[in-house]
Short mmCIF file of C-alpha atoms and ligand atoms in Angstrom, two decimals:
data_model
loop_
_atom_site.label_atom_id
_atom_site.label_comp_id
_atom_site.label_asym_id
_atom_site.label_seq_id
_atom_site.Cartn_x
_atom_site.Cartn_y
_atom_site.Cartn_z
CA MET B 1 -23.14 7.43 1.18
CA ASN B 2 -20.39 9.87 0.09
CA VAL B 3 -17.20 8.70 1.79
CA LEU B 4 -14.14 10.95 1.93
CA VAL B 5 -11.03 8.75 1.94
CA LEU B 6 -7.93 10.38 3.40
CA ASN B 7 -4.31 9.25 3.34
CA ALA B 8 -2.36 11.78 5.40
CA GLY B 9 1.40 11.37 4.90
CA SER B 10 4.40 13.42 6.00
CA SER B 11 4.42 15.72 2.97
CA SER B 12 1.15 15.02 1.23
CA LEU B 13 -2.55 14.54 1.78
CA LYS B 14 -4.12 12.17 -0.74
CA PHE B 15 -7.90 12.15 -1.00
CA GLN B 16 -10.82 10.62 -2.87
CA ILE B 17 -14.57 10.84 -2.51
CA ILE B 18 -16.33 7.59 -3.31
CA ALA B 19 -20.12 7.21 -3.36
CA THR B 20 -21.02 3.74 -2.16
CA ASP B 21 -23.32 1.69 0.06
CA LEU B 22 -24.01 -2.00 0.65
CA GLU B 23 -25.93 -2.34 -2.60
CA HIS B 24 -23.21 -0.63 -4.65
CA ILE B 25 -20.57 -2.84 -3.00
CA GLN B 26 -22.60 -5.94 -3.82
CA GLN B 27 -22.92 -4.90 -7.46
CA ASP B 28 -19.35 -3.60 -7.69
CA LYS B 29 -20.78 -0.23 -8.77
CA ASP B 30 -19.13 2.22 -6.37
CA GLU B 31 -18.70 5.67 -7.93
CA ARG B 32 -15.53 7.77 -7.72
CA ILE B 33 -16.62 11.40 -7.46
CA CYS B 34 -13.19 13.02 -7.31
CA LYS B 35 -9.60 12.38 -6.32
CA GLY B 36 -6.32 14.17 -5.89
CA GLU B 37 -3.46 15.18 -3.71
CA ILE B 38 -2.21 18.18 -1.76
CA GLU B 39 1.58 18.14 -1.60
CA ARG B 40 3.89 19.90 0.82
CA GLU B 41 1.52 21.53 3.27
CA GLY B 42 3.18 23.98 5.61
CA GLY B 43 3.90 26.65 2.97
CA GLU B 44 2.99 26.80 -0.69
CA ALA B 45 0.99 23.68 -1.48
CA ILE B 46 0.50 22.13 -4.90
CA ILE B 47 -2.98 20.74 -5.41
CA THR B 48 -3.81 18.14 -8.03
CA PHE B 49 -7.52 17.56 -8.50
CA GLN B 50 -9.70 15.49 -10.79
CA ALA B 51 -13.48 15.27 -10.79
CA LYS B 52 -14.63 11.95 -12.30
CA ASP B 53 -13.14 11.73 -15.82
CA ASN B 54 -12.69 15.49 -16.24
CA PRO B 55 -9.20 16.75 -17.07
CA LYS B 56 -6.81 17.02 -14.12
CA GLN B 57 -6.48 20.46 -12.55
CA LYS B 58 -3.29 21.69 -10.91
CA PHE B 59 -2.99 24.85 -8.79
CA THR B 60 -1.32 26.23 -5.68
CA ALA B 61 -2.49 27.67 -2.38
CA THR B 62 -0.87 28.80 0.85
CA LEU B 63 -1.87 26.24 3.46
CA ARG B 64 -0.32 26.27 6.89
CA ASP B 65 -1.12 22.75 8.04
CA ILE B 66 -3.29 19.72 7.46
CA SER B 67 -6.40 21.34 9.01
CA ALA B 68 -6.09 24.29 6.65
CA ALA B 69 -5.50 21.88 3.75
CA LEU B 70 -8.63 19.86 4.52
CA ASP B 71 -10.76 22.96 5.04
CA TYR B 72 -9.54 24.40 1.73
CA LEU B 73 -10.12 21.11 -0.06
CA VAL B 74 -13.75 20.72 1.01
CA ARG B 75 -14.51 24.36 0.16
CA TYR B 76 -12.96 23.84 -3.25
CA ILE B 77 -14.90 20.63 -3.91
CA ALA B 78 -18.13 22.42 -2.96
CA SER B 79 -17.38 25.36 -5.28
CA ASP B 80 -18.47 25.63 -8.94
CA GLN B 81 -14.85 25.50 -10.11
CA SER B 82 -14.34 21.90 -9.02
CA GLY B 83 -16.76 20.34 -11.49
CA VAL B 84 -18.20 18.20 -8.65
CA THR B 85 -21.99 18.49 -8.56
CA GLU B 86 -22.70 16.02 -5.74
CA ILE B 87 -21.02 17.98 -2.92
CA ARG B 88 -22.31 21.42 -1.96
CA SER B 89 -21.23 21.56 1.69
CA THR B 90 -19.65 19.43 4.45
CA ALA B 91 -23.11 17.94 5.07
CA ASP B 92 -22.88 16.11 1.73
CA ILE B 93 -19.97 14.05 3.05
CA GLN B 94 -21.47 11.39 5.30
CA ALA B 95 -18.34 9.56 6.48
CA VAL B 96 -14.55 9.71 6.46
CA GLY B 97 -12.25 6.71 6.03
CA HIS B 98 -8.58 7.03 6.98
CA ARG B 99 -5.59 5.02 5.96
CA VAL B 100 -3.65 4.37 9.18
CA VAL B 101 -0.23 2.78 8.78
CA HIS B 102 0.30 0.96 12.07
CA GLY B 103 -2.36 -0.77 14.12
CA GLY B 104 0.11 -2.78 16.23
CA GLU B 105 -1.24 -5.98 17.77
CA ARG B 106 -4.49 -4.34 18.79
CA PHE B 107 -6.30 -3.58 15.53
CA LYS B 108 -7.17 -6.82 13.79
CA GLU B 109 -9.68 -5.08 11.57
CA SER B 110 -10.92 -1.65 10.56
CA ALA B 111 -12.35 0.35 13.47
CA LEU B 112 -14.92 3.09 14.05
CA ILE B 113 -12.92 5.96 15.52
CA ASP B 114 -13.75 7.08 19.06
CA ASP B 115 -11.48 8.41 21.82
CA ASN B 116 -10.45 4.88 22.74
CA VAL B 117 -9.41 4.04 19.16
CA LEU B 118 -7.57 7.37 18.88
CA GLN B 119 -5.63 6.43 22.00
CA GLY B 120 -4.86 3.01 20.48
CA ILE B 121 -3.44 4.65 17.34
CA GLU B 122 -1.38 6.97 19.55
CA ASP B 123 -0.06 3.97 21.47
CA CYS B 124 1.35 2.63 18.17
CA ILE B 125 3.43 5.77 17.52
CA ASP B 126 6.56 4.09 18.90
CA LEU B 127 6.19 1.44 16.20
CA ALA B 128 5.61 3.94 13.37
CA PRO B 129 7.01 7.32 14.43
CA LEU B 130 7.09 8.60 10.84
CA HIS B 131 3.56 7.62 9.89
CA ASN B 132 1.03 7.39 12.73
CA PRO B 133 1.43 11.02 13.93
CA ASN B 134 0.42 12.28 10.45
CA ASN B 135 -2.49 9.85 10.27
CA LEU B 136 -3.64 11.17 13.66
CA LYS B 137 -3.38 14.76 12.45
CA GLY B 138 -5.63 13.80 9.52
CA ILE B 139 -8.21 12.26 11.85
CA ARG B 140 -8.21 15.25 14.21
CA ALA B 141 -8.48 17.71 11.32
CA ALA B 142 -11.47 15.79 9.93
CA ARG B 143 -13.12 15.73 13.38
CA GLU B 144 -12.72 19.46 13.64
CA LEU B 145 -14.14 20.12 10.20
CA PHE B 146 -17.02 17.62 10.08
CA GLY B 147 -17.87 17.48 13.78
CA LYS B 148 -18.11 14.48 16.09
CA ASP B 149 -21.36 13.27 14.55
CA THR B 150 -19.79 12.39 11.20
CA PRO B 151 -18.48 8.83 11.60
CA GLN B 152 -14.82 8.19 10.86
CA VAL B 153 -13.21 4.81 10.31
CA ALA B 154 -9.55 3.78 10.54
CA VAL B 155 -8.32 1.16 8.05
CA PHE B 156 -4.91 -0.20 9.02
CA ASP B 157 -2.05 -1.28 6.73
CA THR B 158 -1.17 -3.95 9.25
CA SER B 159 -4.59 -5.56 9.92
CA PHE B 160 -4.64 -8.07 7.07
CA HIS B 161 -1.42 -9.62 8.36
CA HIS B 162 -2.89 -10.45 11.77
CA SER B 163 -3.30 -14.06 10.73
CA ILE B 164 0.47 -14.57 10.38
CA PRO B 165 1.51 -17.30 12.83
CA GLU B 166 4.11 -16.79 15.57
CA GLU B 167 6.78 -18.80 13.78
CA ALA B 168 6.63 -16.30 10.91
CA TYR B 169 6.20 -13.08 12.86
CA LEU B 170 8.75 -13.54 15.63
CA TYR B 171 12.37 -12.55 15.07
CA ALA B 172 15.03 -14.87 16.50
CA ILE B 173 16.19 -12.34 19.09
CA PRO B 174 15.80 -12.63 22.88
CA TYR B 175 12.10 -13.24 23.52
CA HIS B 176 11.89 -10.60 26.22
CA LEU B 177 12.42 -7.93 23.54
CA TYR B 178 9.15 -9.04 22.01
CA ARG B 179 7.46 -9.13 25.42
CA ARG B 180 8.77 -5.70 26.46
CA TYR B 181 8.60 -3.75 23.21
CA ARG B 182 6.41 -5.84 20.88
CA ILE B 183 9.30 -6.18 18.43
CA ARG B 184 7.98 -8.54 15.76
CA ARG B 185 6.99 -8.63 12.09
CA TYR B 186 3.76 -6.72 11.47
CA GLY B 187 3.77 -6.30 7.70
CA PHE B 188 2.27 -3.45 5.67
CA HIS B 189 0.41 -2.79 2.39
CA GLY B 190 -2.27 -5.04 3.92
CA THR B 191 -5.12 -3.15 2.26
CA SER B 192 -3.51 -3.67 -1.14
CA HIS B 193 -2.72 -7.37 -0.65
CA ARG B 194 -6.24 -7.93 0.67
CA TYR B 195 -7.84 -6.05 -2.22
CA VAL B 196 -6.01 -7.89 -5.01
CA ALA B 197 -6.64 -11.23 -3.30
CA PHE B 198 -10.35 -10.35 -3.31
CA ARG B 199 -10.22 -9.35 -7.01
CA TYR B 200 -8.33 -12.52 -7.88
CA ARG B 201 -10.95 -14.78 -6.35
CA ALA B 202 -13.80 -12.75 -7.88
CA MET B 203 -12.10 -13.09 -11.29
CA ARG B 204 -11.75 -16.87 -10.92
CA GLY B 205 -15.04 -17.49 -9.11
CA LEU B 206 -13.29 -18.94 -6.05
CA THR B 207 -14.12 -18.73 -2.37
CA ARG B 208 -11.89 -17.05 0.18
CA GLU B 209 -10.79 -20.48 1.45
CA GLN B 210 -9.72 -21.45 -2.07
CA THR B 211 -7.40 -18.45 -2.35
CA ASN B 212 -3.78 -19.69 -2.31
CA ILE B 213 -1.61 -17.03 -3.88
CA ILE B 214 1.54 -14.96 -3.58
CA THR B 215 0.84 -11.25 -4.02
CA LEU B 216 3.60 -8.83 -5.02
CA HIS B 217 2.89 -5.15 -4.43
CA LEU B 218 5.63 -3.39 -6.43
CA GLY B 219 5.37 0.40 -6.23
CA ASN B 220 7.73 2.88 -4.60
CA GLY B 221 7.40 0.66 -1.55
CA CYS B 222 7.41 -3.06 -2.35
CA SER B 223 6.20 -6.09 -0.43
CA ALA B 224 5.20 -9.70 -0.97
CA ALA B 225 2.55 -11.68 0.89
CA ALA B 226 1.89 -15.41 1.13
CA ILE B 227 -1.90 -15.87 1.23
CA LYS B 228 -3.15 -19.34 2.11
CA GLY B 229 -6.83 -20.16 2.43
CA GLY B 230 -7.50 -16.41 2.11
CA ASP B 231 -5.31 -15.54 5.11
CA SER B 232 -1.95 -13.80 5.07
CA ILE B 233 0.51 -16.32 6.54
CA ASP B 234 3.72 -14.40 5.85
CA THR B 235 4.83 -11.11 4.41
CA SER B 236 8.13 -9.48 3.53
CA MET B 237 7.89 -6.18 5.43
CA GLY B 238 8.64 -6.45 9.13
CA LEU B 239 8.55 -4.27 12.21
CA THR B 240 8.74 -1.36 9.77
CA PRO B 241 8.34 -1.10 5.98
CA LEU B 242 12.13 -1.29 5.58
CA GLU B 243 12.47 -5.08 5.46
CA GLY B 244 12.04 -7.42 2.53
CA LEU B 245 12.10 -6.61 -1.18
CA VAL B 246 14.33 -4.00 -2.80
CA MET B 247 12.29 -0.77 -3.11
CA GLY B 248 12.61 2.65 -4.74
CA THR B 249 14.76 4.10 -1.94
CA ARG B 250 14.70 1.34 0.73
CA SER B 251 17.23 -1.44 0.98
CA GLY B 252 14.94 -4.26 2.03
CA ASP B 253 16.69 -7.26 3.69
CA LEU B 254 20.25 -6.85 4.88
CA ASP B 255 22.66 -8.11 7.51
CA PRO B 256 21.92 -6.04 10.66
CA ALA B 257 25.67 -5.83 11.33
CA ILE B 258 25.85 -3.38 8.41
CA VAL B 259 24.12 -0.71 10.53
CA GLY B 260 26.90 -0.63 13.14
CA LEU B 261 29.66 -0.79 10.54
CA VAL B 262 28.28 2.09 8.44
CA ALA B 263 27.62 4.15 11.60
CA CYS B 264 31.23 3.65 12.73
CA LYS B 265 32.92 4.18 9.34
CA GLU B 266 30.79 7.15 8.25
CA GLY B 267 30.51 8.81 11.68
CA MET B 268 26.74 8.48 11.69
CA SER B 269 24.23 7.74 14.43
CA PRO B 270 22.09 4.56 14.17
CA SER B 271 19.06 6.66 13.30
CA GLU B 272 21.01 8.42 10.53
CA VAL B 273 21.93 5.02 9.10
CA GLU B 274 18.28 4.01 9.30
CA THR B 275 17.39 7.14 7.31
CA LEU B 276 20.04 6.22 4.73
CA LEU B 277 18.55 2.74 4.43
CA ASN B 278 15.07 4.24 4.02
CA THR B 279 15.78 7.14 1.69
CA GLN B 280 19.12 6.65 -0.13
CA SER B 281 19.15 2.93 -0.83
CA GLY B 282 17.23 0.47 -3.02
CA LEU B 283 17.00 1.27 -6.75
CA LEU B 284 18.27 4.79 -6.10
CA GLY B 285 21.23 3.66 -4.02
CA ILE B 286 22.45 1.02 -6.46
CA SER B 287 21.86 2.95 -9.69
CA GLY B 288 23.03 6.30 -8.27
CA LEU B 289 20.45 7.77 -10.64
CA THR B 290 16.81 7.50 -9.61
CA ASN B 291 14.27 5.52 -7.62
CA ASP B 292 11.88 5.56 -10.58
CA MET B 293 11.66 2.20 -12.36
CA ARG B 294 10.30 3.73 -15.55
CA GLU B 295 13.34 5.99 -15.84
CA LEU B 296 15.69 3.10 -15.07
CA LEU B 297 14.17 0.96 -17.82
CA ALA B 298 14.39 3.85 -20.31
CA GLU B 299 18.01 4.45 -19.35
CA LEU B 300 18.80 0.78 -19.75
CA LYS B 301 17.38 0.78 -23.25
CA ASP B 302 19.37 3.88 -24.27
CA HIS B 303 22.73 3.28 -22.57
CA ASP B 304 22.87 -0.11 -20.82
CA ASP B 305 24.60 1.50 -17.82
CA ARG B 306 26.16 -1.16 -15.54
CA ARG B 307 24.76 0.19 -12.27
CA VAL B 308 21.31 0.73 -13.71
CA ARG B 309 21.37 -2.85 -14.94
CA LEU B 310 22.51 -4.02 -11.51
CA ALA B 311 19.69 -2.12 -9.77
CA VAL B 312 17.05 -3.76 -11.97
CA ASP B 313 18.69 -7.20 -11.72
CA ILE B 314 18.90 -7.07 -7.91
CA PHE B 315 15.28 -5.86 -7.69
CA CYS B 316 14.03 -8.79 -9.80
CA TYR B 317 16.28 -11.37 -8.17
CA ARG B 318 15.07 -10.47 -4.66
CA ALA B 319 11.43 -10.68 -5.76
CA ARG B 320 12.01 -14.10 -7.37
CA LYS B 321 13.77 -15.34 -4.23
CA TYR B 322 10.74 -14.37 -2.13
CA ILE B 323 8.39 -16.17 -4.51
CA GLY B 324 10.50 -19.30 -4.10
CA SER B 325 10.56 -19.06 -0.33
CA TYR B 326 6.80 -18.48 -0.12
CA LEU B 327 6.11 -21.42 -2.41
CA ALA B 328 8.03 -23.51 0.12
CA ALA B 329 6.32 -21.86 3.13
CA MET B 330 2.84 -22.42 1.67
CA GLY B 331 3.46 -25.88 0.27
CA GLY B 332 2.78 -24.51 -3.23
CA ALA B 333 0.40 -21.86 -4.54
CA ASP B 334 -2.10 -21.53 -7.39
CA ALA B 335 -1.07 -18.09 -8.65
CA ILE B 336 1.19 -15.09 -8.36
CA VAL B 337 -0.48 -11.68 -8.48
CA PHE B 338 1.40 -8.51 -9.47
CA THR B 339 0.17 -5.07 -8.41
CA GLY B 340 1.43 -1.53 -7.61
CA GLY B 341 2.85 0.98 -10.14
CA ILE B 342 5.56 -1.42 -11.36
CA GLY B 343 3.57 -4.65 -10.99
CA GLU B 344 0.58 -3.22 -12.90
CA ASN B 345 2.46 -1.43 -15.66
CA SER B 346 5.73 -3.17 -16.43
CA PRO B 347 5.49 -6.40 -18.47
CA GLU B 348 9.29 -6.34 -18.66
CA ILE B 349 9.84 -6.49 -14.89
CA ARG B 350 7.10 -9.11 -14.45
CA ALA B 351 8.72 -11.29 -17.12
CA ARG B 352 12.17 -10.89 -15.57
CA ILE B 353 10.92 -11.83 -12.11
CA CYS B 354 9.14 -14.89 -13.46
CA GLU B 355 11.95 -16.10 -15.71
CA SER B 356 13.40 -19.40 -14.52
CA LEU B 357 10.28 -20.18 -12.48
CA GLU B 358 9.38 -22.84 -15.03
CA TRP B 359 10.44 -25.48 -12.50
CA ALA B 360 7.50 -24.26 -10.39
CA GLY B 361 5.12 -24.65 -13.33
CA LEU B 362 4.96 -20.97 -14.33
CA THR B 363 5.12 -20.00 -18.01
CA ILE B 364 4.55 -16.36 -18.88
CA ASP B 365 2.47 -15.76 -22.02
CA ALA B 366 4.33 -12.93 -23.80
CA ARG B 367 1.19 -11.59 -25.50
CA ASN B 368 -1.01 -11.69 -22.39
CA ASN B 369 1.77 -10.07 -20.41
CA GLN B 370 2.20 -7.19 -22.90
CA GLN B 371 -1.54 -6.57 -23.00
CA MET B 372 -2.06 -6.42 -19.25
CA VAL B 373 -0.97 -2.83 -18.57
CA GLY B 374 -3.16 -0.84 -16.21
CA ARG B 375 -5.87 -3.52 -16.34
CA GLY B 376 -6.37 -6.85 -14.68
CA GLY B 377 -5.96 -10.29 -16.18
CA LEU B 378 -3.92 -13.42 -16.74
CA ILE B 379 -0.30 -12.96 -17.83
CA SER B 380 0.75 -16.62 -17.80
CA THR B 381 -0.34 -19.31 -20.22
CA GLU B 382 -3.76 -20.72 -19.32
CA ASP B 383 -2.34 -24.18 -18.69
CA SER B 384 0.45 -23.03 -16.35
CA LYS B 385 0.43 -25.06 -13.15
CA LEU B 386 1.30 -21.85 -11.34
CA LEU B 387 -0.74 -19.02 -12.89
CA ALA B 388 0.27 -15.35 -12.91
CA TYR B 389 -1.99 -12.28 -12.96
CA ALA B 390 -1.61 -8.51 -13.06
CA ILE B 391 -4.35 -6.86 -10.98
CA PRO B 392 -4.57 -3.08 -10.39
CA THR B 393 -4.83 -2.30 -6.71
CA ASP B 394 -7.37 0.16 -5.29
CA GLU B 395 -6.69 0.76 -1.63
CA GLU B 396 -9.01 3.80 -1.53
CA LEU B 397 -11.95 1.75 -2.73
CA LEU B 398 -11.37 -0.86 -0.03
CA ILE B 399 -11.09 1.90 2.60
CA ALA B 400 -14.40 3.40 1.42
CA ARG B 401 -16.09 -0.01 1.48
CA ASP B 402 -14.76 -0.85 4.95
CA THR B 403 -15.93 2.57 6.15
CA VAL B 404 -19.48 1.82 5.01
CA ARG B 405 -19.45 -1.72 6.43
CA VAL B 406 -18.02 -0.67 9.81
CA ILE B 407 -20.53 2.17 10.19
CA LEU B 408 -23.44 -0.14 9.38
CA GLY B 409 -22.06 -2.83 11.68
CA LYS B 410 -21.72 -5.33 8.81
CA PRO B 411 -18.84 -7.79 8.70
CA HIS B 412 -15.99 -6.57 6.50
CA PRO B 413 -14.44 -9.77 5.24
CA SER B 414 -10.75 -9.82 4.46
P1 LIG V 501 3.49 4.36 -4.51
O1 LIG V 501 4.12 3.16 -3.85
O2 LIG V 501 4.12 5.66 -4.13
O3 LIG V 501 1.99 4.36 -4.51
P2 LIG V 501 3.25 3.53 -7.26
O4 LIG V 501 2.50 2.30 -6.91
O5 LIG V 501 2.57 4.57 -8.08
O6 LIG V 501 3.94 4.22 -6.04
O7 LIG V 501 4.55 3.03 -8.08
C1 LIG V 501 5.55 3.90 -8.49
C2 LIG V 501 6.58 3.11 -9.30
O8 LIG V 501 5.91 2.51 -10.44
C3 LIG V 501 7.70 3.98 -9.86
O9 LIG V 501 8.94 3.33 -9.72
C4 LIG V 501 7.33 4.10 -11.33
O10 LIG V 501 8.45 4.28 -12.15
C5 LIG V 501 6.74 2.72 -11.57
N1 LIG V 501 6.00 2.68 -12.83
C6 LIG V 501 4.87 3.30 -13.17
N2 LIG V 501 4.55 3.05 -14.48
C7 LIG V 501 5.53 2.23 -14.95
C8 LIG V 501 5.80 1.60 -16.20
N3 LIG V 501 4.98 1.76 -17.24
N4 LIG V 501 6.90 0.83 -16.31
C9 LIG V 501 7.73 0.66 -15.28
N5 LIG V 501 7.54 1.21 -14.07
C10 LIG V 501 6.46 1.99 -13.91
#
């Protein structure tokens, strides 16, 4: 089955086509046919495209909206220029899997999209006003292009965290605010946490029930999850992806009184302060330079700038603090798993986060750590009581696999 995986964001449409079915999933032999991104639709769009291992192509097109972008994309893939031989028309795409950011309390697992599910995703717009409307546009555009008979599946960022117990998901604010508005911790990056937990247990030959780990997804957005017996029992992102770890441009945890103070002093509205916390804070806000960890580390090497150093120090300290709190929440764990652009590629940040965790039984193996860049494996010593791994995430693959399993009515284990 050729599954088109779509991630429709506010300024970009990311896509992949993955050929898979139950047999391929079983054998771990899914095939990536092509992948890429269309950035800034609504004017001149920049398209990045790669068929299998061919060189990346980059070109521009005038695309008015997401429907036009999707239509253009499928035509391009079907053309001779793309280098894709498997797709000749829309009929060669048998299913579409969508990343949907917020599934609220309703979607505990991935769902086959019908009018009822569409309505459910719409009902979650209040909880994710920046994300769900774009995800919905992606779904509607795909319906238009492929027709109602091509099955589409929604895979939610929040679903994996449905197992979090009340004591961890409720905020200590008046309870009626939860009852009236469903204000609670939902957590995000669920597809990534779920995927690396699956890879971890496959690597170690463990069952789901034997999976007791802390996963750290460190990319532009960052989050931690406490996974006990295979279930997420706590996570650092909250009602929105703003809470928790320090991120590229997001503050993560802070005293809520800061919002009112900044609004008053700077003459801003609460929603303007929220935007500042989402887009001008984190690594960017502290360093005053960039949200890009690679650039910060390079700068640190060349100049040892005080604010750059602070940004990196605060980032690592917050991550370490979460590891400590989750070890307490879980009553100990077997391993820590790093993923995301930073977690997969930066031995330096992994080592800094793990330093002074020797009390918890974690010793990083410098050689293992250096070697594990862009590939999965152990980064601690083999005899560490608390092991550490770097495992590349692959949210698109999990979306494609869930799409197949949902369509065929097979269980899609978390
Ligand atoms: P997104 O959350 O948008 O998917 P990614 O997971 O790709 O983002 O992560 C982007 C982050 O990963 C950036 O801060 C980037 O600098 C960082 N990164 C990528 N490669 C490296 C590296 N080799 N060393 C340090 N940071 C890296």
